[in-house]
mmCIF file of C-alpha atoms in Angstrom:
data_model
loop_
_atom_site.group_PDB
_atom_site.id
_atom_site.type_symbol
_atom_site.label_atom_id
_atom_site.label_comp_id
_atom_site.label_asym_id
_atom_site.label_seq_id
_atom_site.Cartn_x
_atom_site.Cartn_y
_atom_site.Cartn_z
ATOM 1 C CA MET A 1 112.144 96.373 100.676
ATOM 2 C CA ARG A 2 110.099 99.353 101.887
ATOM 3 C CA HIS A 3 109.238 102.280 99.641
ATOM 4 C CA ARG A 4 107.273 104.538 102.009
ATOM 5 C CA PRO A 5 109.251 107.071 104.085
ATOM 6 C CA PRO A 6 108.734 107.161 107.848
ATOM 7 C CA ASN A 7 105.930 109.476 108.972
ATOM 8 C CA ILE A 8 105.250 110.363 112.611
ATOM 9 C CA ASN A 9 102.275 112.666 112.013
ATOM 10 C CA ARG A 10 99.942 109.977 113.365
ATOM 11 C CA TRP A 11 101.068 110.645 116.932
ATOM 12 C CA LYS A 12 98.348 112.034 119.217
ATOM 13 C CA GLY A 13 100.003 113.675 122.184
ATOM 14 C CA GLU A 14 103.489 112.824 123.369
ATOM 15 C CA ASN A 15 103.099 109.142 124.204
ATOM 16 C CA LYS A 16 99.912 107.873 122.538
ATOM 17 C CA ILE A 17 98.605 107.220 119.044
ATOM 18 C CA GLU A 18 95.022 107.179 117.822
ATOM 19 C CA LYS A 19 94.633 103.399 117.594
ATOM 20 C CA LYS A 20 96.494 100.252 118.474
ATOM 21 C CA ILE A 21 98.957 99.008 115.890
ATOM 22 C CA THR A 22 99.084 95.412 114.683
ATOM 23 C CA LEU A 23 102.426 94.007 113.602
ATOM 24 C CA SER A 24 102.033 90.906 111.420
ATOM 25 C CA VAL A 25 104.812 88.703 110.072
ATOM 26 C CA ILE A 26 103.659 86.173 107.486
ATOM 27 C CA LYS A 27 106.065 83.808 105.736
ATOM 28 C CA ALA A 28 105.882 81.081 103.149
ATOM 29 C CA ASP A 29 108.016 79.037 100.789
ATOM 30 C CA VAL A 30 106.613 79.835 97.362
ATOM 31 C CA GLY A 31 109.640 78.694 95.363
ATOM 32 C CA GLY A 32 113.367 78.282 96.026
ATOM 33 C CA PHE A 33 116.258 79.806 94.044
ATOM 34 C CA VAL A 34 118.501 77.824 93.503
ATOM 35 C CA GLY A 35 117.135 74.598 94.981
ATOM 36 C CA HIS A 36 115.988 75.453 98.497
ATOM 37 C CA SER A 37 118.765 77.972 99.165
ATOM 38 C CA GLY A 38 117.244 81.374 98.449
ATOM 39 C CA VAL A 39 114.465 83.608 97.131
ATOM 40 C CA HIS A 40 114.626 85.019 93.613
ATOM 41 C CA PRO A 41 114.672 88.855 93.459
ATOM 42 C CA GLU A 42 111.619 88.818 91.189
ATOM 43 C CA LEU A 43 109.531 87.339 94.033
ATOM 44 C CA VAL A 44 110.580 90.126 96.404
ATOM 45 C CA LYS A 45 109.825 92.692 93.705
ATOM 46 C CA LYS A 46 106.370 91.215 93.046
ATOM 47 C CA ALA A 47 105.504 91.159 96.749
ATOM 48 C CA CYS A 48 106.554 94.812 97.171
ATOM 49 C CA GLU A 49 104.465 95.877 94.175
ATOM 50 C CA GLU A 50 101.379 94.134 95.523
ATOM 51 C CA LEU A 51 101.851 95.514 99.036
ATOM 52 C CA ASP A 52 102.387 99.063 97.751
ATOM 53 C CA ALA A 53 98.957 98.893 96.111
ATOM 54 C CA SER A 54 97.101 97.801 99.252
ATOM 55 C CA PRO A 55 95.023 100.380 101.161
ATOM 56 C CA LEU A 56 94.893 98.115 104.223
ATOM 57 C CA LEU A 57 98.435 98.708 105.414
ATOM 58 C CA ILE A 58 100.289 101.447 107.213
ATOM 59 C CA ASP A 59 103.672 100.107 106.165
ATOM 60 C CA HIS A 60 105.494 96.971 105.054
ATOM 61 C CA HIS A 61 108.883 95.402 104.540
ATOM 62 C CA VAL A 62 109.714 92.291 102.485
ATOM 63 C CA THR A 63 112.710 90.108 103.223
ATOM 64 C CA TYR A 64 113.771 86.483 103.029
ATOM 65 C CA VAL A 65 115.778 83.809 104.788
ATOM 66 C CA GLY A 66 116.681 80.724 102.817
ATOM 67 C CA ASP A 67 113.831 79.855 100.464
ATOM 68 C CA ASP A 68 111.161 81.625 102.553
ATOM 69 C CA ILE A 69 109.738 85.004 101.692
ATOM 70 C CA ASN A 70 108.720 87.062 104.737
ATOM 71 C CA LEU A 71 106.077 89.806 104.735
ATOM 72 C CA ILE A 72 106.390 92.259 107.643
ATOM 73 C CA LEU A 73 103.192 94.314 107.827
ATOM 74 C CA THR A 74 101.721 97.032 110.046
ATOM 75 C CA HIS A 75 98.023 97.928 110.117
ATOM 76 C CA GLU A 76 95.132 98.789 112.440
ATOM 77 C CA LEU A 77 92.918 95.750 111.806
ATOM 78 C CA GLY A 78 93.976 93.559 114.749
ATOM 79 C CA CYS A 79 95.273 90.003 114.904
ATOM 80 C CA ASN A 80 93.685 87.181 112.886
ATOM 81 C CA ASN A 81 92.060 89.673 110.531
ATOM 82 C CA GLU A 82 90.502 87.977 107.521
ATOM 83 C CA ASP A 83 91.286 90.849 105.135
ATOM 84 C CA ILE A 84 94.978 90.831 106.063
ATOM 85 C CA ARG A 85 95.168 87.058 105.712
ATOM 86 C CA ARG A 86 93.458 87.224 102.323
ATOM 87 C CA LEU A 87 95.839 89.982 101.220
ATOM 88 C CA ALA A 88 98.860 87.921 102.269
ATOM 89 C CA ARG A 89 97.584 84.802 100.563
ATOM 90 C CA ASN A 90 96.838 86.703 97.342
ATOM 91 C CA ILE A 91 100.327 88.185 97.363
ATOM 92 C CA LEU A 92 101.949 84.816 98.021
ATOM 93 C CA SER A 93 99.833 83.295 95.257
ATOM 94 C CA ALA A 94 100.994 86.026 92.871
ATOM 95 C CA CYS A 95 104.585 85.285 93.860
ATOM 96 C CA THR A 96 103.916 81.597 93.257
ATOM 97 C CA GLU A 97 102.897 82.353 89.679
ATOM 98 C CA VAL A 98 106.207 84.154 89.166
ATOM 99 C CA ALA A 99 108.015 81.187 90.728
ATOM 100 C CA LYS A 100 106.274 78.772 88.386
ATOM 101 C CA LYS A 101 107.283 80.826 85.335
ATOM 102 C CA LEU A 102 110.878 80.759 86.530
ATOM 103 C CA LYS A 103 110.563 77.007 87.315
ATOM 104 C CA LEU A 104 111.784 77.586 90.844
ATOM 105 C CA CYS A 105 112.139 74.676 93.242
ATOM 106 C CA GLY A 106 108.944 73.637 95.051
ATOM 107 C CA ALA A 107 106.908 76.529 93.675
ATOM 108 C CA GLY A 108 103.876 77.167 95.897
ATOM 109 C CA GLN A 109 104.575 74.307 98.300
ATOM 110 C CA ASP A 110 103.266 76.272 101.311
ATOM 111 C CA LEU A 111 99.995 77.147 99.547
ATOM 112 C CA LEU A 112 98.227 73.804 99.653
ATOM 113 C CA SER A 113 94.707 74.906 98.833
ATOM 114 C CA ASP A 114 93.200 77.462 96.493
ATOM 115 C CA ALA A 115 90.214 77.798 98.831
ATOM 116 C CA PHE A 116 90.563 80.579 101.402
ATOM 117 C CA ALA A 117 88.903 79.788 104.732
ATOM 118 C CA GLY A 118 89.632 83.018 106.624
ATOM 119 C CA ASN A 119 92.564 81.602 108.543
ATOM 120 C CA ILE A 120 95.949 80.077 107.888
ATOM 121 C CA LYS A 121 96.450 76.614 109.340
ATOM 122 C CA GLY A 122 99.438 74.429 110.057
ATOM 123 C CA LEU A 123 100.364 73.351 106.543
ATOM 124 C CA GLY A 124 100.175 76.778 104.935
ATOM 125 C CA PRO A 125 102.045 80.042 105.579
ATOM 126 C CA GLY A 126 103.433 80.714 109.060
ATOM 127 C CA VAL A 127 102.121 83.689 111.046
ATOM 128 C CA ALA A 128 103.210 85.707 114.100
ATOM 129 C CA GLU A 129 101.175 88.763 115.123
ATOM 130 C CA MET A 130 100.847 91.162 118.028
ATOM 131 C CA GLU A 131 98.554 94.127 118.635
ATOM 132 C CA ILE A 132 100.144 96.852 120.748
ATOM 133 C CA GLU A 133 99.825 100.449 121.832
ATOM 134 C CA GLU A 134 103.122 102.014 120.887
ATOM 135 C CA ARG A 135 105.329 103.233 123.688
ATOM 136 C CA LYS A 136 107.177 106.527 123.452
ATOM 137 C CA SER A 137 109.966 104.494 121.856
ATOM 138 C CA GLU A 138 108.843 101.147 120.437
ATOM 139 C CA THR A 139 111.734 98.814 119.590
ATOM 140 C CA VAL A 140 111.003 95.418 118.036
ATOM 141 C CA ILE A 141 113.156 92.593 116.735
ATOM 142 C CA ILE A 142 111.848 90.262 114.029
ATOM 143 C CA LEU A 143 113.547 86.859 114.163
ATOM 144 C CA MET A 144 113.249 84.662 111.079
ATOM 145 C CA ALA A 145 114.723 81.177 110.619
ATOM 146 C CA ASP A 146 115.098 78.637 107.833
ATOM 147 C CA LYS A 147 115.603 74.871 107.840
ATOM 148 C CA THR A 148 114.188 74.373 111.332
ATOM 149 C CA GLY A 149 110.870 74.139 113.203
ATOM 150 C CA ALA A 150 108.811 76.278 115.566
ATOM 151 C CA GLY A 151 110.506 74.841 118.662
ATOM 152 C CA ALA A 152 113.768 76.533 117.663
ATOM 153 C CA TRP A 153 112.656 79.618 119.643
ATOM 154 C CA ASN A 154 112.096 77.755 122.937
ATOM 155 C CA LEU A 155 115.638 78.056 124.282
ATOM 156 C CA PRO A 156 116.230 81.662 123.133
ATOM 157 C CA LEU A 157 112.860 82.849 124.505
ATOM 158 C CA TYR A 158 113.582 81.109 127.799
ATOM 159 C CA LYS A 159 116.973 82.818 127.985
ATOM 160 C CA ILE A 160 115.564 86.223 127.022
ATOM 161 C CA PHE A 161 112.629 86.272 129.436
ATOM 162 C CA ALA A 162 113.573 83.880 132.267
ATOM 163 C CA ASP A 163 117.359 83.474 132.549
ATOM 164 C CA PRO A 164 119.142 86.213 134.539
ATOM 165 C CA PHE A 165 122.511 84.934 133.309
ATOM 166 C CA ASN A 166 121.386 86.092 129.844
ATOM 167 C CA THR A 167 119.072 88.960 130.808
ATOM 168 C CA THR A 168 120.485 90.910 133.745
ATOM 169 C CA GLY A 169 117.468 93.199 133.594
ATOM 170 C CA LEU A 170 115.419 90.484 135.304
ATOM 171 C CA ILE A 171 117.482 91.269 138.402
ATOM 172 C CA ILE A 172 118.345 94.975 138.182
ATOM 173 C CA ASP A 173 115.435 96.525 136.249
ATOM 174 C CA PRO A 174 112.499 97.142 138.640
ATOM 175 C CA ASN A 175 110.122 97.096 135.660
ATOM 176 C CA MET A 176 111.140 93.509 134.822
ATOM 177 C CA HIS A 177 111.736 92.056 138.257
ATOM 178 C CA CYS A 178 108.154 90.734 138.409
ATOM 179 C CA GLY A 179 108.952 88.292 135.590
ATOM 180 C CA PHE A 180 107.008 87.073 132.575
ATOM 181 C CA ASN A 181 104.224 84.622 131.768
ATOM 182 C CA PHE A 182 104.778 81.982 129.095
ATOM 183 C CA GLU A 183 101.962 80.487 127.029
ATOM 184 C CA VAL A 184 103.053 77.058 125.769
ATOM 185 C CA TYR A 185 101.313 75.128 123.005
ATOM 186 C CA ASP A 186 101.079 71.352 122.858
ATOM 187 C CA LEU A 187 101.211 71.053 119.072
ATOM 188 C CA VAL A 188 100.095 67.408 119.043
ATOM 189 C CA GLU A 189 97.173 67.501 121.478
ATOM 190 C CA LYS A 190 96.239 71.034 120.358
ATOM 191 C CA LYS A 191 96.152 72.373 123.919
ATOM 192 C CA LYS A 192 97.887 75.216 125.730
ATOM 193 C CA ILE A 193 99.123 75.932 129.240
ATOM 194 C CA ASN A 194 100.471 79.032 130.999
ATOM 195 C CA PHE A 195 103.550 79.155 133.217
ATOM 196 C CA ALA A 196 104.650 81.983 135.506
ATOM 197 C CA ALA A 197 108.380 82.701 135.631
ATOM 198 C CA PRO A 198 110.347 82.532 137.815
ATOM 199 C CA GLU A 199 108.109 80.452 140.147
ATOM 200 C CA GLU A 200 107.249 77.718 137.640
ATOM 201 C CA ILE A 201 110.463 77.563 135.630
ATOM 202 C CA TYR A 202 111.216 73.953 136.585
ATOM 203 C CA ASP A 203 107.734 72.787 135.565
ATOM 204 C CA MET A 204 107.929 74.735 132.306
ATOM 205 C CA LEU A 205 111.320 73.295 131.378
ATOM 206 C CA VAL A 206 109.861 69.780 131.518
ATOM 207 C CA PHE A 207 107.774 70.732 128.506
ATOM 208 C CA ILE A 208 109.704 73.323 126.484
ATOM 209 C CA GLY A 209 112.759 71.067 126.649
ATOM 210 C CA ALA A 210 110.854 68.911 124.123
ATOM 211 C CA PRO A 211 110.590 71.500 121.313
ATOM 212 C CA GLY A 212 109.254 69.033 118.763
ATOM 213 C CA ARG A 213 105.936 69.035 120.594
ATOM 214 C CA PHE A 214 105.784 71.860 123.162
ATOM 215 C CA VAL A 215 106.421 75.357 121.842
ATOM 216 C CA ILE A 216 106.372 78.835 123.390
ATOM 217 C CA LYS A 217 103.664 80.781 121.549
ATOM 218 C CA HIS A 218 103.292 83.985 123.604
ATOM 219 C CA VAL A 219 105.227 85.737 126.349
ATOM 220 C CA TYR A 220 103.473 88.382 128.486
ATOM 221 C CA HIS A 221 104.776 90.984 130.929
ATOM 222 C CA ARG A 222 103.475 90.026 134.378
ATOM 223 C CA GLY A 223 103.312 93.603 135.592
ATOM 224 C CA THR A 224 101.322 95.097 132.732
ATOM 225 C CA GLY A 225 99.841 92.000 131.103
ATOM 226 C CA GLU A 226 101.047 93.302 127.735
ATOM 227 C CA ILE A 227 102.434 91.091 124.995
ATOM 228 C CA ALA A 228 106.239 90.784 124.992
ATOM 229 C CA ALA A 229 106.860 88.182 122.282
ATOM 230 C CA VAL A 230 104.970 85.936 119.885
ATOM 231 C CA SER A 231 106.074 83.058 117.650
ATOM 232 C CA SER A 232 104.546 81.405 114.598
ATOM 233 C CA ALA A 233 103.851 78.143 116.442
ATOM 234 C CA GLN A 234 100.859 76.318 114.964
ATOM 235 C CA PRO A 235 99.334 72.907 115.772
ATOM 236 C CA LEU A 236 100.622 69.859 113.929
ATOM 237 C CA TYR A 237 98.370 67.791 111.684
ATOM 238 C CA ARG A 238 98.459 64.057 111.235
ATOM 239 C CA VAL A 239 99.103 63.196 107.610
ATOM 240 C CA ALA A 240 99.778 59.661 106.365
ATOM 241 C CA GLY A 241 100.292 58.401 109.900
ATOM 242 C CA ARG A 242 102.745 61.060 111.060
ATOM 243 C CA TYR A 243 102.606 64.576 112.451
ATOM 244 C CA VAL A 244 103.605 67.385 110.122
ATOM 245 C CA GLY A 245 103.387 71.150 110.395
ATOM 246 C CA LYS A 246 105.112 74.453 109.904
ATOM 247 C CA ASP A 247 108.827 74.810 109.737
ATOM 248 C CA ASP A 248 111.002 77.881 109.149
ATOM 249 C CA PRO A 249 109.472 79.901 112.030
ATOM 250 C CA VAL A 250 109.264 83.631 112.735
ATOM 251 C CA CYS A 251 109.124 85.466 116.053
ATOM 252 C CA ILE A 252 108.461 89.064 117.184
ATOM 253 C CA VAL A 253 110.148 90.364 120.347
ATOM 254 C CA ARG A 254 109.615 93.779 121.980
ATOM 255 C CA CYS A 255 112.697 95.409 123.510
ATOM 256 C CA GLN A 256 113.664 98.157 125.959
ATOM 257 C CA THR A 257 111.634 100.110 128.550
ATOM 258 C CA GLY A 258 110.281 97.348 130.759
ATOM 259 C CA TYR A 259 111.291 94.581 128.380
ATOM 260 C CA PRO A 260 114.696 92.959 127.770
ATOM 261 C CA SER A 261 117.165 95.266 126.078
ATOM 262 C CA LEU A 262 118.138 94.854 122.460
ATOM 263 C CA GLY A 263 121.442 93.359 123.571
ATOM 264 C CA GLU A 264 119.759 90.896 125.924
ATOM 265 C CA VAL A 265 117.501 89.634 123.134
ATOM 266 C CA LEU A 266 120.400 89.090 120.755
ATOM 267 C CA GLU A 267 122.662 87.631 123.459
ATOM 268 C CA ALA A 268 120.419 84.550 123.443
ATOM 269 C CA PHE A 269 121.953 83.666 120.055
ATOM 270 C CA SER A 270 125.599 84.130 121.077
ATOM 271 C CA HIS A 271 126.022 80.398 121.704
ATOM 272 C CA PRO A 272 124.439 78.294 118.926
ATOM 273 C CA HIS A 273 122.024 75.625 120.093
ATOM 274 C CA LEU A 274 120.971 72.448 118.303
ATOM 275 C CA VAL A 275 117.675 72.403 116.422
ATOM 276 C CA ALA A 276 115.783 69.934 114.266
ATOM 277 C CA GLY A 277 115.570 70.517 110.521
ATOM 278 C CA TRP A 278 118.478 70.961 108.121
ATOM 279 C CA LEU A 279 118.394 68.757 104.992
ATOM 280 C CA ARG A 280 114.899 67.373 104.232
ATOM 281 C CA GLY A 281 113.834 68.463 107.705
ATOM 282 C CA SER A 282 115.384 65.255 109.015
ATOM 283 C CA HIS A 283 118.596 66.221 110.786
ATOM 284 C CA ILE A 284 119.880 67.955 113.914
ATOM 285 C CA GLY A 285 122.198 70.926 113.477
ATOM 286 C CA PRO A 286 123.297 74.241 115.004
ATOM 287 C CA LEU A 287 121.216 77.404 114.556
ATOM 288 C CA LEU A 288 123.619 79.744 112.773
ATOM 289 C CA PRO A 289 123.069 83.522 113.307
ATOM 290 C CA VAL A 290 123.776 85.376 110.054
ATOM 291 C CA GLU A 291 123.205 88.727 108.390
ATOM 292 C CA VAL A 292 120.665 88.841 105.571
ATOM 293 C CA LYS A 293 123.283 88.645 102.826
ATOM 294 C CA ASP A 294 124.368 85.256 104.186
ATOM 295 C CA ALA A 295 120.849 83.839 104.551
ATOM 296 C CA HIS A 296 121.463 81.277 101.781
ATOM 297 C CA PRO A 297 121.784 77.786 103.338
ATOM 298 C CA VAL A 298 123.659 75.606 100.843
ATOM 299 C CA ARG A 299 125.876 73.200 102.813
ATOM 300 C CA PHE A 300 123.784 70.039 103.031
ATOM 301 C CA ASP A 301 120.913 72.512 102.519
ATOM 302 C CA GLY A 302 121.959 74.234 105.720
ATOM 303 C CA PRO A 303 122.973 74.418 108.434
ATOM 304 C CA PRO A 304 119.812 75.981 109.930
ATOM 305 C CA ARG A 305 120.108 79.720 110.228
ATOM 306 C CA VAL A 306 118.456 82.758 111.754
ATOM 307 C CA ILE A 307 118.369 86.443 110.842
ATOM 308 C CA ALA A 308 117.274 89.342 113.058
ATOM 309 C CA LEU A 309 115.890 92.642 111.761
ATOM 310 C CA GLY A 310 115.402 95.556 114.143
ATOM 311 C CA PHE A 311 112.803 98.295 113.725
ATOM 312 C CA GLN A 312 111.540 101.328 115.571
ATOM 313 C CA LEU A 313 107.777 101.771 115.197
ATOM 314 C CA ALA A 314 106.555 105.350 114.748
ATOM 315 C CA GLY A 315 102.825 105.637 114.240
ATOM 316 C CA GLY A 316 102.872 102.205 112.663
ATOM 317 C CA LYS A 317 105.700 103.121 110.287
ATOM 318 C CA LEU A 318 108.606 100.688 110.166
ATOM 319 C CA VAL A 319 111.712 102.778 110.803
ATOM 320 C CA GLY A 320 114.486 100.470 109.646
ATOM 321 C CA PRO A 321 115.489 97.759 109.301
ATOM 322 C CA GLN A 322 118.806 97.318 111.025
ATOM 323 C CA ASP A 323 120.468 93.982 110.264
ATOM 324 C CA MET A 324 121.215 92.985 113.858
ATOM 325 C CA PHE A 325 123.520 90.019 113.200
ATOM 326 C CA ALA A 326 125.733 92.123 110.898
ATOM 327 C CA ASP A 327 128.042 92.513 113.875
ATOM 328 C CA PRO A 328 131.529 90.995 114.164
ATOM 329 C CA ALA A 329 130.721 90.243 117.816
ATOM 330 C CA PHE A 330 128.774 87.235 116.471
ATOM 331 C CA ASP A 331 131.729 85.921 114.450
ATOM 332 C CA ASN A 332 132.734 83.534 117.227
ATOM 333 C CA ALA A 333 129.162 82.222 117.494
ATOM 334 C CA ARG A 334 129.225 81.592 113.770
ATOM 335 C CA GLN A 335 132.532 79.728 114.033
ATOM 336 C CA VAL A 336 131.201 77.596 116.895
ATOM 337 C CA ALA A 337 128.141 76.760 114.787
ATOM 338 C CA LEU A 338 130.332 75.757 111.854
ATOM 339 C CA ASP A 339 132.464 73.539 114.085
ATOM 340 C CA ILE A 340 129.306 71.877 115.423
ATOM 341 C CA ALA A 341 128.093 71.407 111.838
ATOM 342 C CA ASP A 342 131.364 69.647 110.946
ATOM 343 C CA TYR A 343 131.022 67.331 113.937
ATOM 344 C CA MET A 344 127.385 66.465 113.260
ATOM 345 C CA ARG A 345 127.909 65.854 109.548
ATOM 346 C CA ARG A 346 130.575 63.213 110.258
ATOM 347 C CA MET A 347 127.797 61.067 111.770
ATOM 348 C CA GLY A 348 126.036 60.828 108.410
ATOM 349 C CA PRO A 349 122.781 58.823 108.658
ATOM 350 C CA PHE A 350 123.309 57.881 112.314
ATOM 351 C CA GLU A 351 121.357 59.406 115.177
ATOM 352 C CA PRO A 352 121.545 61.909 116.772
ATOM 353 C CA HIS A 353 122.525 63.792 113.592
ATOM 354 C CA ARG A 354 119.628 62.165 111.792
ATOM 355 C CA LEU A 355 116.346 62.602 113.625
ATOM 356 C CA HIS A 356 114.696 59.688 115.364
ATOM 357 C CA LEU A 357 112.576 57.769 112.851
ATOM 358 C CA ASP A 358 109.353 58.870 114.582
ATOM 359 C CA GLU A 359 110.264 62.529 114.011
ATOM 360 C CA MET A 360 111.532 62.531 110.462
ATOM 361 C CA GLU A 361 109.590 64.664 108.002
ATOM 362 C CA TYR A 362 110.653 62.622 105.002
ATOM 363 C CA THR A 363 111.317 58.959 105.629
ATOM 364 C CA THR A 364 111.408 55.730 103.651
ATOM 365 C CA MET A 365 111.004 53.699 106.849
ATOM 366 C CA PRO A 366 107.390 52.540 106.161
ATOM 367 C CA GLN A 367 108.252 51.403 102.638
ATOM 368 C CA VAL A 368 111.406 49.596 103.761
ATOM 369 C CA MET A 369 109.544 47.889 106.610
ATOM 370 C CA ARG A 370 106.850 46.634 104.228
ATOM 371 C CA LYS A 371 109.493 45.366 101.845
ATOM 372 C CA LEU A 372 111.370 43.453 104.553
ATOM 373 C CA LYS A 373 108.547 42.435 106.900
ATOM 374 C CA ASP A 374 108.680 38.752 105.927
ATOM 375 C CA ARG A 375 112.397 38.621 106.709
ATOM 376 C CA PHE A 376 111.921 39.543 110.382
ATOM 377 C CA ILE A 377 111.706 36.466 112.632
ATOM 378 C CA ASP A 378 111.070 36.092 116.345
ATOM 379 C CA LEU A 379 114.072 36.002 118.661
ATOM 380 C CA PRO A 380 114.672 32.627 120.422
ATOM 381 C CA GLU A 381 113.614 32.482 124.039
ATOM 382 C CA ASP A 382 116.322 33.236 126.590
ATOM 383 C CA ARG A 383 116.207 30.252 128.970
ATOM 384 C CA GLU A 384 117.893 32.105 131.836
ATOM 385 C CA THR A 385 115.617 35.149 131.854
ATOM 386 C CA GLY A 386 112.507 33.652 130.292
ATOM 387 C CA THR A 387 112.424 36.360 127.610
#
């Protein structure tokens, strides 16, 4: 919800504005309604009230997907700004108090500590930010997903910025023909590496094809060096012997005029791909593209889904949103995703529908192993092979 009307009086000249604009998307699960399927309207209302009162922002929009509330903010304070992070955390904390009064499911589960340290790490809210100088026409798409992890964007971002079968502009647009640079995070080792596309596509695919560990964080235009896309990928943290971190990711993608067109960005979601998440974060399922009104995952707490909101930026004002998946052209993609969901669900607790035991967010494996450890005995030696 956005209450401030668009205002383009901040423009200075035809193509430039006074300062760079920062677009921040910050999300968190502060309480599900009902179960983990949605966000209660009172939480959205509370967030809008708090944001309206802030002098730090140019504009804002509040939305949700599944049980995650998403704050879309514009300001002039740059990325990783402590005041913006504190504002977001205070707002999410206020929403948590509302969630607790309503006894919503998992109230405040993404706000693990009352102490604010100036940044938001892997077990708290998810963040995607970019600082840009607005073009004459600045088109952005905000992608937001629920019931999946940060690696869910790997395949779509590859298609959008490196696959000419998806993005014809890589071939026919002289402003894109130079390609894009991909910054990939190793979430386990907490390292990063850069790949140049198209020259290093094969090397890059070795890594981003393992989205549970290697995640595309930034994409840059090779001609201008400017940011093209950013995700909410954050390093994983080892807790109780296993790696855990942010799920339900967000992503910002710039479109048009030297970047992939709006249609090329959305085309990457026309054929649903498999992602990790779904019920208890422990299953594989299709990423279902839906309009906001259908962003309530209830079948087996899923399947995982994604929404896309489109905005034009005008002096930092958010002109929009347009609900980009509210298009019957995606009906077939939705049907394919539902058919895949049917197929995967028939496998029940068997892999590959259930994640490998090493990857499961919630698992009883350690407890069961301790319980049964004395019942495991060594295999007899095989006389023919010596094993």
